[in-house]
Structures are given as C-alpha cells and as structure tokens.
C-alpha cells in the first residue's frame, strides 16, 4: 500500500466484529492464530499490535520428548487393533 493510497475502512458488525482488509493482512503477514493487541491512549487514539501465535514456538527446545513413529500411522485409540477377540459388532 502506497502512502498516497486511501485509508482502509471496515464496518463493525452487530456482534462487534471487524474484518481486517486482505491487503493489510498480506502487508503485515497476519495469519489465522495470530492475536491483535488493542490499546487506547489517554487522548483516545486506538493502536493495534500484531502478536504472533504460530509455528516455531518451541523449535529450539532441547527438551522435546521423542514421540515415536513418523506421525503417519493411525491407531485405534482403544488399543485393540491387534486383539483377535475384538470385533466391531460387539
């Protein structure tokens, strides 16, 4: 967005929700899961700060426990997938 572009405007819904214009989301790299911090100054000006809440929060953590497998396997949560007496009809 160039400096000479008109300001972006949105409308507040009946539930108090607003939509961040797509051009601003792209420019500020705002994605699902990010939070916005709203601050009102003593003079009544509103500022909004993007608080990132995404991937990579623990990527340099040396204390990660190995979970086993490659994550591509599926398992019966009851643990009876190998039980020959288990049937779906029971």
PDB file of N, CA, C and O in Angstrom, residues 12-83:
ATOM      1  N   UNK A  12     -18.008  -2.292  11.658  1.00  0.00           N
ATOM      2  CA  UNK A  12     -18.163  -3.132  12.838  1.00  0.00           C
ATOM      3  C   UNK A  12     -19.519  -3.823  12.750  1.00  0.00           C
ATOM      4  O   UNK A  12     -20.540  -3.180  12.518  1.00  0.00           O
ATOM      5  N   UNK A  13     -19.524  -5.161  12.935  1.00  0.00           N
ATOM      6  CA  UNK A  13     -20.770  -5.925  12.856  1.00  0.00           C
ATOM      7  C   UNK A  13     -21.585  -5.736  14.133  1.00  0.00           C
ATOM      8  O   UNK A  13     -21.115  -5.159  15.115  1.00  0.00           O
ATOM      9  N   UNK A  14     -22.815  -6.251  14.118  1.00  0.00           N
ATOM     10  CA  UNK A  14     -23.679  -6.184  15.299  1.00  0.00           C
ATOM     11  C   UNK A  14     -23.053  -6.892  16.492  1.00  0.00           C
ATOM     12  O   UNK A  14     -23.346  -6.572  17.641  1.00  0.00           O
ATOM     13  N   UNK A  15     -22.200  -7.899  16.234  1.00  0.00           N
ATOM     14  CA  UNK A  15     -21.535  -8.640  17.299  1.00  0.00           C
ATOM     15  C   UNK A  15     -20.201  -8.007  17.703  1.00  0.00           C
ATOM     16  O   UNK A  15     -19.458  -8.561  18.503  1.00  0.00           O
ATOM     17  N   UNK A  16     -19.869  -6.847  17.126  1.00  0.00           N
ATOM     18  CA  UNK A  16     -18.623  -6.162  17.471  1.00  0.00           C
ATOM     19  C   UNK A  16     -17.414  -6.669  16.716  1.00  0.00           C
ATOM     20  O   UNK A  16     -16.279  -6.372  17.075  1.00  0.00           O
ATOM     21  N   UNK A  17     -17.626  -7.439  15.656  1.00  0.00           N
ATOM     22  CA  UNK A  17     -16.509  -7.987  14.888  1.00  0.00           C
ATOM     23  C   UNK A  17     -16.149  -7.068  13.726  1.00  0.00           C
ATOM     24  O   UNK A  17     -17.001  -6.377  13.186  1.00  0.00           O
ATOM     25  N   UNK A  18     -14.849  -7.091  13.382  1.00  0.00           N
ATOM     26  CA  UNK A  18     -14.364  -6.359  12.212  1.00  0.00           C
ATOM     27  C   UNK A  18     -13.545  -7.313  11.357  1.00  0.00           C
ATOM     28  O   UNK A  18     -12.988  -8.287  11.858  1.00  0.00           O
ATOM     29  N   UNK A  19     -13.477  -7.031  10.072  1.00  0.00           N
ATOM     30  CA  UNK A  19     -12.650  -7.810   9.159  1.00  0.00           C
ATOM     31  C   UNK A  19     -11.414  -6.990   8.820  1.00  0.00           C
ATOM     32  O   UNK A  19     -11.525  -5.816   8.458  1.00  0.00           O
ATOM     33  N   UNK A  20     -10.250  -7.602   8.945  1.00  0.00           N
ATOM     34  CA  UNK A  20      -9.007  -6.927   8.559  1.00  0.00           C
ATOM     35  C   UNK A  20      -8.901  -7.040   7.041  1.00  0.00           C
ATOM     36  O   UNK A  20      -8.920  -8.152   6.503  1.00  0.00           O
ATOM     37  N   UNK A  21      -8.801  -5.929   6.333  1.00  0.00           N
ATOM     38  CA  UNK A  21      -8.713  -5.994   4.872  1.00  0.00           C
ATOM     39  C   UNK A  21      -7.556  -6.888   4.416  1.00  0.00           C
ATOM     40  O   UNK A  21      -6.486  -6.912   5.041  1.00  0.00           O
ATOM     41  N   UNK A  22      -7.791  -7.629   3.343  1.00  0.00           N
ATOM     42  CA  UNK A  22      -6.808  -8.589   2.829  1.00  0.00           C
ATOM     43  C   UNK A  22      -5.457  -7.933   2.545  1.00  0.00           C
ATOM     44  O   UNK A  22      -4.410  -8.512   2.838  1.00  0.00           O
ATOM     45  N   UNK A  23      -5.469  -6.730   1.991  1.00  0.00           N
ATOM     46  CA  UNK A  23      -4.202  -6.049   1.673  1.00  0.00           C
ATOM     47  C   UNK A  23      -3.391  -5.799   2.948  1.00  0.00           C
ATOM     48  O   UNK A  23      -2.166  -5.955   2.952  1.00  0.00           O
ATOM     49  N   UNK A  24      -4.071  -5.442   4.040  1.00  0.00           N
ATOM     50  CA  UNK A  24      -3.359  -5.229   5.302  1.00  0.00           C
ATOM     51  C   UNK A  24      -2.869  -6.541   5.894  1.00  0.00           C
ATOM     52  O   UNK A  24      -1.771  -6.616   6.443  1.00  0.00           O
ATOM     53  N   UNK A  25      -3.689  -7.611   5.783  1.00  0.00           N
ATOM     54  CA  UNK A  25      -3.248  -8.923   6.289  1.00  0.00           C
ATOM     55  C   UNK A  25      -1.992  -9.388   5.565  1.00  0.00           C
ATOM     56  O   UNK A  25      -1.055  -9.891   6.179  1.00  0.00           O
ATOM     57  N   UNK A  26      -1.961  -9.194   4.251  1.00  0.00           N
ATOM     58  CA  UNK A  26      -0.764  -9.595   3.484  1.00  0.00           C
ATOM     59  C   UNK A  26       0.433  -8.722   3.852  1.00  0.00           C
ATOM     60  O   UNK A  26       1.530  -9.221   4.084  1.00  0.00           O
ATOM     61  N   UNK A  27       0.229  -7.420   3.916  1.00  0.00           N
ATOM     62  CA  UNK A  27       1.327  -6.489   4.204  1.00  0.00           C
ATOM     63  C   UNK A  27       1.934  -6.743   5.580  1.00  0.00           C
ATOM     64  O   UNK A  27       3.152  -6.680   5.762  1.00  0.00           O
ATOM     65  N   UNK A  28       1.083  -7.044   6.559  1.00  0.00           N
ATOM     66  CA  UNK A  28       1.553  -7.241   7.931  1.00  0.00           C
ATOM     67  C   UNK A  28       1.770  -8.702   8.279  1.00  0.00           C
ATOM     68  O   UNK A  28       2.091  -9.024   9.417  1.00  0.00           O
ATOM     69  N   UNK A  29       1.575  -9.595   7.307  1.00  0.00           N
ATOM     70  CA  UNK A  29       1.754 -11.031   7.492  1.00  0.00           C
ATOM     71  C   UNK A  29       0.896 -11.551   8.649  1.00  0.00           C
ATOM     72  O   UNK A  29       1.360 -12.291   9.501  1.00  0.00           O
ATOM     73  N   UNK A  30      -0.366 -11.128   8.688  1.00  0.00           N
ATOM     74  CA  UNK A  30      -1.299 -11.586   9.706  1.00  0.00           C
ATOM     75  C   UNK A  30      -1.948 -12.865   9.213  1.00  0.00           C
ATOM     76  O   UNK A  30      -2.484 -12.900   8.110  1.00  0.00           O
ATOM     77  N   UNK A  31      -1.873 -13.915  10.016  1.00  0.00           N
ATOM     78  CA  UNK A  31      -2.434 -15.213   9.656  1.00  0.00           C
ATOM     79  C   UNK A  31      -3.346 -15.709  10.768  1.00  0.00           C
ATOM     80  O   UNK A  31      -3.318 -15.196  11.894  1.00  0.00           O
ATOM     81  N   UNK A  32      -4.133 -16.723  10.429  1.00  0.00           N
ATOM     82  CA  UNK A  32      -5.001 -17.353  11.419  1.00  0.00           C
ATOM     83  C   UNK A  32      -4.158 -17.794  12.611  1.00  0.00           C
ATOM     84  O   UNK A  32      -3.064 -18.323  12.447  1.00  0.00           O
ATOM     85  N   UNK A  33      -4.651 -17.553  13.813  1.00  0.00           N
ATOM     86  CA  UNK A  33      -3.921 -17.909  15.023  1.00  0.00           C
ATOM     87  C   UNK A  33      -3.174 -16.744  15.628  1.00  0.00           C
ATOM     88  O   UNK A  33      -2.816 -16.777  16.806  1.00  0.00           O
ATOM     89  N   UNK A  34      -2.909 -15.700  14.843  1.00  0.00           N
ATOM     90  CA  UNK A  34      -2.272 -14.505  15.393  1.00  0.00           C
ATOM     91  C   UNK A  34      -3.286 -13.776  16.264  1.00  0.00           C
ATOM     92  O   UNK A  34      -4.495 -13.872  16.066  1.00  0.00           O
ATOM     93  N   UNK A  35      -2.794 -13.043  17.231  1.00  0.00           N
ATOM     94  CA  UNK A  35      -3.658 -12.237  18.081  1.00  0.00           C
ATOM     95  C   UNK A  35      -3.381 -10.765  17.809  1.00  0.00           C
ATOM     96  O   UNK A  35      -2.294 -10.401  17.377  1.00  0.00           O
ATOM     97  N   UNK A  36      -4.371  -9.932  18.083  1.00  0.00           N
ATOM     98  CA  UNK A  36      -4.213  -8.495  17.964  1.00  0.00           C
ATOM     99  C   UNK A  36      -4.347  -7.887  19.349  1.00  0.00           C
ATOM    100  O   UNK A  36      -5.253  -8.233  20.104  1.00  0.00           O
ATOM    101  N   UNK A  37      -3.426  -7.010  19.695  1.00  0.00           N
ATOM    102  CA  UNK A  37      -3.450  -6.324  20.996  1.00  0.00           C
ATOM    103  C   UNK A  37      -3.940  -4.899  20.753  1.00  0.00           C
ATOM    104  O   UNK A  37      -3.321  -4.129  20.030  1.00  0.00           O
ATOM    105  N   UNK A  38      -5.069  -4.553  21.343  1.00  0.00           N
ATOM    106  CA  UNK A  38      -5.711  -3.253  21.170  1.00  0.00           C
ATOM    107  C   UNK A  38      -5.356  -2.363  22.357  1.00  0.00           C
ATOM    108  O   UNK A  38      -5.523  -2.754  23.502  1.00  0.00           O
ATOM    109  N   UNK A  39      -4.896  -1.131  22.082  1.00  0.00           N
ATOM    110  CA  UNK A  39      -4.529  -0.192  23.124  1.00  0.00           C
ATOM    111  C   UNK A  39      -5.159   1.165  22.810  1.00  0.00           C
ATOM    112  O   UNK A  39      -5.121   1.619  21.668  1.00  0.00           O
ATOM    113  N   UNK A  40      -5.733   1.787  23.827  1.00  0.00           N
ATOM    114  CA  UNK A  40      -6.287   3.131  23.681  1.00  0.00           C
ATOM    115  C   UNK A  40      -5.435   4.079  24.521  1.00  0.00           C
ATOM    116  O   UNK A  40      -5.217   3.841  25.710  1.00  0.00           O
ATOM    117  N   UNK A  41      -4.962   5.141  23.889  1.00  0.00           N
ATOM    118  CA  UNK A  41      -4.142   6.121  24.599  1.00  0.00           C
ATOM    119  C   UNK A  41      -5.043   7.061  25.404  1.00  0.00           C
ATOM    120  O   UNK A  41      -6.265   7.076  25.227  1.00  0.00           O
ATOM    121  N   UNK A  42      -4.425   7.859  26.261  1.00  0.00           N
ATOM    122  CA  UNK A  42      -5.170   8.838  27.062  1.00  0.00           C
ATOM    123  C   UNK A  42      -5.913   9.836  26.178  1.00  0.00           C
ATOM    124  O   UNK A  42      -6.961  10.353  26.558  1.00  0.00           O
ATOM    125  N   UNK A  43      -5.370  10.091  24.991  1.00  0.00           N
ATOM    126  CA  UNK A  43      -6.009  11.045  24.076  1.00  0.00           C
ATOM    127  C   UNK A  43      -7.096  10.391  23.218  1.00  0.00           C
ATOM    128  O   UNK A  43      -7.714  11.054  22.394  1.00  0.00           O
ATOM    129  N   UNK A  44      -7.315   9.068  23.408  1.00  0.00           N
ATOM    130  CA  UNK A  44      -8.386   8.386  22.686  1.00  0.00           C
ATOM    131  C   UNK A  44      -7.975   7.751  21.372  1.00  0.00           C
ATOM    132  O   UNK A  44      -8.825   7.268  20.625  1.00  0.00           O
ATOM    133  N   UNK A  45      -6.676   7.742  21.060  1.00  0.00           N
ATOM    134  CA  UNK A  45      -6.207   7.099  19.835  1.00  0.00           C
ATOM    135  C   UNK A  45      -6.129   5.588  20.048  1.00  0.00           C
ATOM    136  O   UNK A  45      -5.704   5.123  21.113  1.00  0.00           O
ATOM    137  N   UNK A  46      -6.521   4.844  19.041  1.00  0.00           N
ATOM    138  CA  UNK A  46      -6.500   3.383  19.095  1.00  0.00           C
ATOM    139  C   UNK A  46      -5.308   2.872  18.306  1.00  0.00           C
ATOM    140  O   UNK A  46      -5.075   3.287  17.171  1.00  0.00           O
ATOM    141  N   UNK A  47      -4.526   1.972  18.915  1.00  0.00           N
ATOM    142  CA  UNK A  47      -3.440   1.302  18.203  1.00  0.00           C
ATOM    143  C   UNK A  47      -3.674  -0.195  18.282  1.00  0.00           C
ATOM    144  O   UNK A  47      -4.274  -0.698  19.230  1.00  0.00           O
ATOM    145  N   UNK A  48      -3.225  -0.893  17.251  1.00  0.00           N
ATOM    146  CA  UNK A  48      -3.361  -2.339  17.194  1.00  0.00           C
ATOM    147  C   UNK A  48      -1.993  -2.921  16.900  1.00  0.00           C
ATOM    148  O   UNK A  48      -1.307  -2.493  15.970  1.00  0.00           O
ATOM    149  N   UNK A  49      -1.587  -3.899  17.702  1.00  0.00           N
ATOM    150  CA  UNK A  49      -0.294  -4.565  17.529  1.00  0.00           C
ATOM    151  C   UNK A  49      -0.540  -6.031  17.226  1.00  0.00           C
ATOM    152  O   UNK A  49      -1.389  -6.672  17.848  1.00  0.00           O
ATOM    153  N   UNK A  50       0.186  -6.574  16.255  1.00  0.00           N
ATOM    154  CA  UNK A  50       0.075  -7.989  15.917  1.00  0.00           C
ATOM    155  C   UNK A  50       0.940  -8.788  16.880  1.00  0.00           C
ATOM    156  O   UNK A  50       2.123  -8.498  17.040  1.00  0.00           O
ATOM    157  N   UNK A  51       0.333  -9.774  17.538  1.00  0.00           N
ATOM    158  CA  UNK A  51       1.040 -10.663  18.448  1.00  0.00           C
ATOM    159  C   UNK A  51       1.035 -12.035  17.790  1.00  0.00           C
ATOM    160  O   UNK A  51      -0.001 -12.673  17.687  1.00  0.00           O
ATOM    161  N   UNK A  52       2.168 -12.483  17.311  1.00  0.00           N
ATOM    162  CA  UNK A  52       2.253 -13.742  16.565  1.00  0.00           C
ATOM    163  C   UNK A  52       2.045 -14.932  17.496  1.00  0.00           C
ATOM    164  O   UNK A  52       2.652 -15.014  18.553  1.00  0.00           O
ATOM    165  N   UNK A  53       1.180 -15.857  17.098  1.00  0.00           N
ATOM    166  CA  UNK A  53       0.884 -17.053  17.887  1.00  0.00           C
ATOM    167  C   UNK A  53       0.919 -18.259  16.951  1.00  0.00           C
ATOM    168  O   UNK A  53      -0.080 -18.911  16.755  1.00  0.00           O
ATOM    169  N   UNK A  54       2.038 -18.523  16.326  1.00  0.00           N
ATOM    170  CA  UNK A  54       2.090 -19.590  15.347  1.00  0.00           C
ATOM    171  C   UNK A  54       3.215 -20.566  15.588  1.00  0.00           C
ATOM    172  O   UNK A  54       3.852 -20.564  16.607  1.00  0.00           O
ATOM    173  N   UNK A  55       3.484 -21.327  14.531  1.00  0.00           N
ATOM    174  CA  UNK A  55       4.502 -22.363  14.477  1.00  0.00           C
ATOM    175  C   UNK A  55       5.852 -21.852  14.970  1.00  0.00           C
ATOM    176  O   UNK A  55       6.123 -20.667  14.956  1.00  0.00           O
ATOM    177  N   UNK A  56       6.675 -22.802  15.412  1.00  0.00           N
ATOM    178  CA  UNK A  56       8.051 -22.481  15.757  1.00  0.00           C
ATOM    179  C   UNK A  56       8.267 -22.011  17.174  1.00  0.00           C
ATOM    180  O   UNK A  56       9.373 -21.660  17.534  1.00  0.00           O
ATOM    181  N   UNK A  57       7.237 -22.021  17.993  1.00  0.00           N
ATOM    182  CA  UNK A  57       7.399 -21.501  19.348  1.00  0.00           C
ATOM    183  C   UNK A  57       8.406 -22.309  20.155  1.00  0.00           C
ATOM    184  O   UNK A  57       9.086 -21.773  21.014  1.00  0.00           O
ATOM    185  N   UNK A  58       8.527 -23.608  19.881  1.00  0.00           N
ATOM    186  CA  UNK A  58       9.421 -24.466  20.657  1.00  0.00           C
ATOM    187  C   UNK A  58      10.462 -25.163  19.777  1.00  0.00           C
ATOM    188  O   UNK A  58      11.046 -26.146  20.179  1.00  0.00           O
ATOM    189  N   UNK A  59      10.719 -24.637  18.598  1.00  0.00           N
ATOM    190  CA  UNK A  59      11.589 -25.368  17.675  1.00  0.00           C
ATOM    191  C   UNK A  59      13.033 -25.470  18.146  1.00  0.00           C
ATOM    192  O   UNK A  59      13.753 -26.369  17.747  1.00  0.00           O
ATOM    193  N   UNK A  60      13.487 -24.591  19.040  1.00  0.00           N
ATOM    194  CA  UNK A  60      14.858 -24.696  19.536  1.00  0.00           C
ATOM    195  C   UNK A  60      14.910 -25.308  20.931  1.00  0.00           C
ATOM    196  O   UNK A  60      15.918 -25.250  21.616  1.00  0.00           O
ATOM    197  N   UNK A  61      13.845 -25.957  21.333  1.00  0.00           N
ATOM    198  CA  UNK A  61      13.755 -26.583  22.652  1.00  0.00           C
ATOM    199  C   UNK A  61      14.509 -27.912  22.640  1.00  0.00           C
ATOM    200  O   UNK A  61      14.179 -28.822  21.900  1.00  0.00           O
ATOM    201  N   UNK A  62      15.552 -28.034  23.482  1.00  0.00           N
ATOM    202  CA  UNK A  62      16.340 -29.268  23.550  1.00  0.00           C
ATOM    203  C   UNK A  62      15.653 -30.337  24.385  1.00  0.00           C
ATOM    204  O   UNK A  62      16.101 -31.474  24.430  1.00  0.00           O
ATOM    205  N   UNK A  63      14.590 -30.000  25.083  1.00  0.00           N
ATOM    206  CA  UNK A  63      13.949 -30.927  25.998  1.00  0.00           C
ATOM    207  C   UNK A  63      12.728 -31.629  25.395  1.00  0.00           C
ATOM    208  O   UNK A  63      11.942 -32.213  26.118  1.00  0.00           O
ATOM    209  N   UNK A  64      12.588 -31.593  24.084  1.00  0.00           N
ATOM    210  CA  UNK A  64      11.453 -32.244  23.448  1.00  0.00           C
ATOM    211  C   UNK A  64      11.549 -33.746  23.628  1.00  0.00           C
ATOM    212  O   UNK A  64      12.606 -34.344  23.410  1.00  0.00           O
ATOM    213  N   UNK A  65      10.459 -34.368  24.033  1.00  0.00           N
ATOM    214  CA  UNK A  65      10.429 -35.819  24.213  1.00  0.00           C
ATOM    215  C   UNK A  65      10.135 -36.493  22.883  1.00  0.00           C
ATOM    216  O   UNK A  65       9.277 -36.044  22.142  1.00  0.00           O
ATOM    217  N   UNK A  66      10.848 -37.583  22.563  1.00  0.00           N
ATOM    218  CA  UNK A  66      10.547 -38.301  21.326  1.00  0.00           C
ATOM    219  C   UNK A  66       9.170 -38.936  21.435  1.00  0.00           C
ATOM    220  O   UNK A  66       8.820 -39.521  22.457  1.00  0.00           O
ATOM    221  N   UNK A  67       8.364 -38.786  20.384  1.00  0.00           N
ATOM    222  CA  UNK A  67       7.007 -39.296  20.402  1.00  0.00           C
ATOM    223  C   UNK A  67       6.903 -40.644  19.693  1.00  0.00           C
ATOM    224  O   UNK A  67       5.878 -41.290  19.745  1.00  0.00           O
ATOM    225  N   UNK A  68       7.943 -41.074  19.005  1.00  0.00           N
ATOM    226  CA  UNK A  68       7.927 -42.369  18.318  1.00  0.00           C
ATOM    227  C   UNK A  68       7.168 -42.295  17.018  1.00  0.00           C
ATOM    228  O   UNK A  68       6.250 -41.507  16.853  1.00  0.00           O
ATOM    229  N   UNK A  69       7.540 -43.130  16.073  1.00  0.00           N
ATOM    230  CA  UNK A  69       6.854 -43.156  14.783  1.00  0.00           C
ATOM    231  C   UNK A  69       7.128 -41.901  13.985  1.00  0.00           C
ATOM    232  O   UNK A  69       7.832 -40.999  14.398  1.00  0.00           O
ATOM    233  N   UNK A  70       6.542 -41.887  12.779  1.00  0.00           N
ATOM    234  CA  UNK A  70       6.738 -40.734  11.919  1.00  0.00           C
ATOM    235  C   UNK A  70       5.491 -39.871  11.831  1.00  0.00           C
ATOM    236  O   UNK A  70       5.415 -38.948  11.047  1.00  0.00           O
ATOM    237  N   UNK A  71       4.477 -40.175  12.639  1.00  0.00           N
ATOM    238  CA  UNK A  71       3.266 -39.393  12.649  1.00  0.00           C
ATOM    239  C   UNK A  71       2.304 -39.736  11.534  1.00  0.00           C
ATOM    240  O   UNK A  71       1.248 -39.146  11.433  1.00  0.00           O
ATOM    241  N   UNK A  72       2.677 -40.669  10.677  1.00  0.00           N
ATOM    242  CA  UNK A  72       1.818 -41.027   9.558  1.00  0.00           C
ATOM    243  C   UNK A  72       0.966 -42.256   9.851  1.00  0.00           C
ATOM    244  O   UNK A  72       0.116 -42.623   9.064  1.00  0.00           O
ATOM    245  N   UNK A  73       1.209 -42.897  10.983  1.00  0.00           N
ATOM    246  CA  UNK A  73       0.472 -44.100  11.324  1.00  0.00           C
ATOM    247  C   UNK A  73      -0.859 -43.731  11.958  1.00  0.00           C
ATOM    248  O   UNK A  73      -1.000 -42.678  12.551  1.00  0.00           O
ATOM    249  N   UNK A  74      -1.833 -44.619  11.814  1.00  0.00           N
ATOM    250  CA  UNK A  74      -3.095 -44.432  12.509  1.00  0.00           C
ATOM    251  C   UNK A  74      -3.269 -45.587  13.468  1.00  0.00           C
ATOM    252  O   UNK A  74      -2.840 -46.707  13.202  1.00  0.00           O
ATOM    253  N   UNK A  75      -3.882 -45.323  14.599  1.00  0.00           N
ATOM    254  CA  UNK A  75      -4.053 -46.337  15.620  1.00  0.00           C
ATOM    255  C   UNK A  75      -5.459 -46.265  16.172  1.00  0.00           C
ATOM    256  O   UNK A  75      -6.047 -45.195  16.279  1.00  0.00           O
ATOM    257  N   UNK A  76      -5.973 -47.414  16.561  1.00  0.00           N
ATOM    258  CA  UNK A  76      -7.227 -47.476  17.279  1.00  0.00           C
ATOM    259  C   UNK A  76      -6.950 -46.959  18.683  1.00  0.00           C
ATOM    260  O   UNK A  76      -6.101 -47.502  19.391  1.00  0.00           O
ATOM    261  N   UNK A  77      -7.657 -45.920  19.112  1.00  0.00           N
ATOM    262  CA  UNK A  77      -7.366 -45.321  20.409  1.00  0.00           C
ATOM    263  C   UNK A  77      -7.622 -46.277  21.563  1.00  0.00           C
ATOM    264  O   UNK A  77      -7.053 -46.142  22.636  1.00  0.00           O
ATOM    265  N   UNK A  78      -8.474 -47.284  21.353  1.00  0.00           N
ATOM    266  CA  UNK A  78      -8.747 -48.254  22.413  1.00  0.00           C
ATOM    267  C   UNK A  78      -7.613 -49.255  22.545  1.00  0.00           C
ATOM    268  O   UNK A  78      -7.538 -49.982  23.526  1.00  0.00           O
ATOM    269  N   UNK A  79      -6.717 -49.315  21.572  1.00  0.00           N
ATOM    270  CA  UNK A  79      -5.574 -50.213  21.631  1.00  0.00           C
ATOM    271  C   UNK A  79      -5.922 -51.650  21.291  1.00  0.00           C
ATOM    272  O   UNK A  79      -5.161 -52.565  21.594  1.00  0.00           O
ATOM    273  N   UNK A  80      -7.057 -51.884  20.671  1.00  0.00           N
ATOM    274  CA  UNK A  80      -7.481 -53.256  20.403  1.00  0.00           C
ATOM    275  C   UNK A  80      -7.305 -53.636  18.939  1.00  0.00           C
ATOM    276  O   UNK A  80      -7.852 -54.645  18.504  1.00  0.00           O
ATOM    277  N   UNK A  81      -6.504 -52.895  18.185  1.00  0.00           N
ATOM    278  CA  UNK A  81      -6.349 -53.220  16.772  1.00  0.00           C
ATOM    279  C   UNK A  81      -5.689 -54.575  16.524  1.00  0.00           C
ATOM    280  O   UNK A  81      -5.900 -55.192  15.500  1.00  0.00           O
ATOM    281  N   UNK A  82      -4.903 -55.083  17.494  1.00  0.00           N
ATOM    282  CA  UNK A  82      -4.242 -56.364  17.324  1.00  0.00           C
ATOM    283  C   UNK A  82      -4.939 -57.485  18.120  1.00  0.00           C
ATOM    284  O   UNK A  82      -4.475 -58.609  18.148  1.00  0.00           O
ATOM    285  N   UNK A  83      -6.049 -57.174  18.766  1.00  0.00           N
ATOM    286  CA  UNK A  83      -6.771 -58.146  19.595  1.00  0.00           C
ATOM    287  C   UNK A  83      -7.700 -58.974  18.718  1.00  0.00           C
ATOM    288  O   UNK A  83      -8.670 -58.460  18.159  1.00  0.00           O
TER     289      UNK A  83
END
